[in-house]
CSV table of C-alpha atoms in Angstrom, one decimal:
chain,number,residue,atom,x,y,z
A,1,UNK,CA,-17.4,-73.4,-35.6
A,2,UNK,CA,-17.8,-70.6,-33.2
A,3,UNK,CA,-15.6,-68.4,-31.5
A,4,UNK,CA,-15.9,-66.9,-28.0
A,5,UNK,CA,-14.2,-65.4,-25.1
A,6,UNK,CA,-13.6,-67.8,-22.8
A,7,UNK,CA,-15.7,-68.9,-19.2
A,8,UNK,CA,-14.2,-70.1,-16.1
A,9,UNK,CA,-16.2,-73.0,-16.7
A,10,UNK,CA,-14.1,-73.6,-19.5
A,11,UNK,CA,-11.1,-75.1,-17.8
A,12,UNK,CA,-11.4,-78.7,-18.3
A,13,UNK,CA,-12.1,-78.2,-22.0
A,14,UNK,CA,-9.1,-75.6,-22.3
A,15,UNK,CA,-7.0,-78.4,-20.7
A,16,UNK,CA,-7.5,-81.1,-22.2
A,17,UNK,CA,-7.0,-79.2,-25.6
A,18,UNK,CA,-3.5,-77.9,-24.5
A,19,UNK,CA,-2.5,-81.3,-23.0
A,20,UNK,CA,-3.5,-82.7,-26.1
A,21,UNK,CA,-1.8,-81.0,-28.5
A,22,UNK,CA,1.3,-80.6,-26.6
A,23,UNK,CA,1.8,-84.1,-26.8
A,24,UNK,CA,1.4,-83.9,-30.6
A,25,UNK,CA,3.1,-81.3,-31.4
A,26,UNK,CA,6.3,-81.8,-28.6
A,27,UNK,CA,6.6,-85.1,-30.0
A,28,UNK,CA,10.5,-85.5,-30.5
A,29,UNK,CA,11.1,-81.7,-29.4
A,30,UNK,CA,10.4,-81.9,-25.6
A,31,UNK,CA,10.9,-84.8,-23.7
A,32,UNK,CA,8.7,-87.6,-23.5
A,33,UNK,CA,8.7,-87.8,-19.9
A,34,UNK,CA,8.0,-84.2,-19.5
A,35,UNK,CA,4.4,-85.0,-22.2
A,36,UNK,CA,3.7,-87.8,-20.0
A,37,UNK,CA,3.7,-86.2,-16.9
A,38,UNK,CA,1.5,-83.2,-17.9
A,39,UNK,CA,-1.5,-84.2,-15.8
A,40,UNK,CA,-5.4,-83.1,-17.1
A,41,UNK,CA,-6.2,-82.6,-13.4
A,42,UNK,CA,-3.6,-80.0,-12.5
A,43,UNK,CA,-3.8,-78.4,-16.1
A,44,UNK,CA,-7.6,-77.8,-15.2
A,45,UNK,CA,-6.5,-76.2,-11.8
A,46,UNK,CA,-4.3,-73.6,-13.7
A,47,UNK,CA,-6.6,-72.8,-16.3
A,48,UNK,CA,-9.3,-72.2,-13.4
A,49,UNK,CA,-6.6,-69.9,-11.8
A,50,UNK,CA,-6.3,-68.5,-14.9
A,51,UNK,CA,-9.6,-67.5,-16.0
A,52,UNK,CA,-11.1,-66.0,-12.5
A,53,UNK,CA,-8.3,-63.6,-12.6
A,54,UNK,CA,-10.1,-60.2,-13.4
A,55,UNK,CA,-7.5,-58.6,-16.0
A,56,UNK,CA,-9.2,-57.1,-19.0
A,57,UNK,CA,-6.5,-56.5,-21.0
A,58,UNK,CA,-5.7,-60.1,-21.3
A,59,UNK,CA,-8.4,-62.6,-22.7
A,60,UNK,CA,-8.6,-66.2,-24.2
A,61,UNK,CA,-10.8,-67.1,-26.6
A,62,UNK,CA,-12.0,-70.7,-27.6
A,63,UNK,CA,-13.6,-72.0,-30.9
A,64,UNK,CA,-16.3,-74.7,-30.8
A,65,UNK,CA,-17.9,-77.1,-32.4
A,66,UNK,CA,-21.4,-76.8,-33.0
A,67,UNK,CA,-22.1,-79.4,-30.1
A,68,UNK,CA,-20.5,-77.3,-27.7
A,69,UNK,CA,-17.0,-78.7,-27.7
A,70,UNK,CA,-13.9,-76.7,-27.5
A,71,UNK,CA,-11.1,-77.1,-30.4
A,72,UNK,CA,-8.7,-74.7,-29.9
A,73,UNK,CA,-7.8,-71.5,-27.9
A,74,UNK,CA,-5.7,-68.4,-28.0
A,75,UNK,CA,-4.8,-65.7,-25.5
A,76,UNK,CA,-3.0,-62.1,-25.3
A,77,UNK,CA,-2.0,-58.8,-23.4
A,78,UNK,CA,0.1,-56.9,-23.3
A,79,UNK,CA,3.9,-58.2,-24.3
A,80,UNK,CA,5.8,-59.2,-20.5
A,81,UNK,CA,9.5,-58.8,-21.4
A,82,UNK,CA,9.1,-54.6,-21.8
A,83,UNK,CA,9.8,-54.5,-25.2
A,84,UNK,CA,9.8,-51.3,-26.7
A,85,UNK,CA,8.4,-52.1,-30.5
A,86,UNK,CA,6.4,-54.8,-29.8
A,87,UNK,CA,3.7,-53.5,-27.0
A,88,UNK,CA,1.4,-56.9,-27.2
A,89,UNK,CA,2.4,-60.6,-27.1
A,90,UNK,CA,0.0,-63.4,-28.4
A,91,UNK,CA,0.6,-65.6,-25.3
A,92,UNK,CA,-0.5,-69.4,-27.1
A,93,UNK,CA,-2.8,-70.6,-29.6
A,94,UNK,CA,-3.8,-74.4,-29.2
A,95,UNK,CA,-5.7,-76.4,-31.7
A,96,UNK,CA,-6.2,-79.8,-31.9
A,97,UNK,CA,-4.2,-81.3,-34.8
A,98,UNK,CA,-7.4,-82.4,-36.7
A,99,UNK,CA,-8.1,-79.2,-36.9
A,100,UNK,CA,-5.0,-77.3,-37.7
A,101,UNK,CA,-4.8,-75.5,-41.5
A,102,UNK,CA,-8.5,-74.8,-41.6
A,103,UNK,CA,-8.2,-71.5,-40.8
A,104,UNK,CA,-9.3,-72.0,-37.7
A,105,UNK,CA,-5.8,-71.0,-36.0
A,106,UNK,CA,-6.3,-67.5,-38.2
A,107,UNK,CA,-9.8,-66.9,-36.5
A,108,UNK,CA,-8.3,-67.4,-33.2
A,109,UNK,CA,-5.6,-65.2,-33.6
A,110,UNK,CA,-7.8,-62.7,-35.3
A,111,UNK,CA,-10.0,-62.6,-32.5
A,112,UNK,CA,-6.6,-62.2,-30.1
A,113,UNK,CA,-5.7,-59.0,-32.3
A,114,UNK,CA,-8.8,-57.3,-32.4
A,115,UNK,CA,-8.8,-57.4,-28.9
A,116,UNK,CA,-5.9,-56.1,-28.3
A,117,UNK,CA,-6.5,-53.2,-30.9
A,118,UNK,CA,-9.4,-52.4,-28.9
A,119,UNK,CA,-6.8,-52.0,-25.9
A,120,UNK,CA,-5.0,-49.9,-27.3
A,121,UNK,CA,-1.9,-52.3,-28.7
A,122,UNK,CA,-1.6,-52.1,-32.4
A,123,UNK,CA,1.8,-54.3,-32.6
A,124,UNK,CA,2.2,-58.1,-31.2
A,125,UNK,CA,5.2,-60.8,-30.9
A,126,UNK,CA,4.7,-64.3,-30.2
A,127,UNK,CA,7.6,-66.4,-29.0
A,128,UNK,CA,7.8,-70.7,-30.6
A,129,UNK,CA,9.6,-73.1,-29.9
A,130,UNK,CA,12.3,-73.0,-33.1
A,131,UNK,CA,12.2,-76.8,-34.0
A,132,UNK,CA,8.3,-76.2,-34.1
A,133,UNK,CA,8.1,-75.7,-37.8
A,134,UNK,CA,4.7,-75.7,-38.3
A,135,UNK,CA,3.9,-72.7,-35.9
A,136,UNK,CA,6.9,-71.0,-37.4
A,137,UNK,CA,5.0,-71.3,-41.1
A,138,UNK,CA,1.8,-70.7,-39.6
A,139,UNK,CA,3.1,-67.2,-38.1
A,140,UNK,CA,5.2,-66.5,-41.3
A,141,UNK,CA,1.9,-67.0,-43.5
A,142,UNK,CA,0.5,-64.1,-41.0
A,143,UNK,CA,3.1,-61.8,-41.9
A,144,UNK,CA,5.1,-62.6,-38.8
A,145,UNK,CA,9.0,-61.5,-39.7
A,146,UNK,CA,11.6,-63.5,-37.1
A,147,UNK,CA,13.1,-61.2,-34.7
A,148,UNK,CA,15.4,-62.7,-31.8
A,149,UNK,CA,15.7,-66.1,-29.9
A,150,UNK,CA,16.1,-67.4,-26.4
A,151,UNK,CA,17.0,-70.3,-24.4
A,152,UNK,CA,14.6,-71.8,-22.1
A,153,UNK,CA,14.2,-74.9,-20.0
A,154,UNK,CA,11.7,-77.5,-20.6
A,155,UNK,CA,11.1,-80.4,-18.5
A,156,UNK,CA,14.9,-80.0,-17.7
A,157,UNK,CA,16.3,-79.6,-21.2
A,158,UNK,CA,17.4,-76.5,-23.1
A,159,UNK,CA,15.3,-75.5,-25.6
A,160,UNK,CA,15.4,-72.5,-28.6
A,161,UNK,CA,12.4,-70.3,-28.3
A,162,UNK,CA,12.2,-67.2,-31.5
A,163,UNK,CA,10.1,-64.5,-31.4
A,164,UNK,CA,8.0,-63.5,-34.6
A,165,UNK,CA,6.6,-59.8,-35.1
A,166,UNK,CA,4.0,-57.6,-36.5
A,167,UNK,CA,4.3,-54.0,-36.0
A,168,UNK,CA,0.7,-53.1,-37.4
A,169,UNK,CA,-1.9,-56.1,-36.5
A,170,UNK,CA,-4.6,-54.6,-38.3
A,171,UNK,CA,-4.4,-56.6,-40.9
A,172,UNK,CA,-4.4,-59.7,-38.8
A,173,UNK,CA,-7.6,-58.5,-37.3
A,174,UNK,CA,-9.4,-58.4,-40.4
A,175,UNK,CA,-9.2,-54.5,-40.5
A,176,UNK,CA,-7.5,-53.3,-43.7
């Protein structure tokens, strides 16, 4: 598998991927309406949106397959609720569930954090959904210590989003 900054021309691939494993991970946590109407089309049309915008502190990444198709993705910048302690925010990571707990999620956010190193952002949060307990182990196995929580809508119910740290990503990075 290979991992790479991602291409406009990406969007279909990065959709489909983040359509997908919405609906296997949401399953039972966001309503099934909601997963039903998520819509390949329009998520291709935001991702496009998404990856012509010129911002180079913020990138996504995508792993592939050797035949060219992508598995997973993960994007950061710099964190968007002004938190003092926390100065860069790892914005989603996506894999398919086939793929999950190969270490293939670690290499995406690896990639994530060494960019952001290179920007000048040496600490990250990520915020998950709290009944998503496979995130919440995956980010706990990265070193990731729970810091607050938040109420947000989706598809028109309440849900519990909570934040994980890491003051020093370094070591996520691959660079201790």
């Amino acid at each position: 598998m290979h991992i790479r900054e991602a291409e406009w021309s990406d969007a279909a691939a990065i959709a489909r991927v983040h359509i997908d494993t919405w609906r296997s991970t949401y399953a039972g946590i966001v309503p099934d309406d909601h997963l039903a109407s998520l819509s390949y089309n329009r998520g291709e049309s935001w991702w496009e949106g998404v990856l012509s915008r010129d911002q180079p502190t913020r990138r996504v990444f995508v792993a592939q397959q050797r035949g060219g198709e992508v598995i997973g993705f993960a994007g950061g910048g710099p964190e968007r609720e002004g938190d003092p302690t926390y100065r860069a925010e790892l914005f989603f990571i996506y894999v398919l569930a086939e793929y999950q707990r190969s270490s293939l999620g670690r290499r995406l956010v690896a990639s994530v954090a060494r960019r952001l190193l290179v920007n000048g952002l040496s600490s990250m949060l990520v915020w998950v959904l709290e009944d998503n307990h496979g995130a919440r182990r995956f980010y706990e196995s990265l070193g990731g210590e729970e810091l607050a929580s938040k109420t947000i809508a989706v598809g028109g119910t309440d849900l519990v989003e909570v934040s994980y740290g890491w003051k020093d990503i370094g070591c996520i990075a691959g660079w201790c």
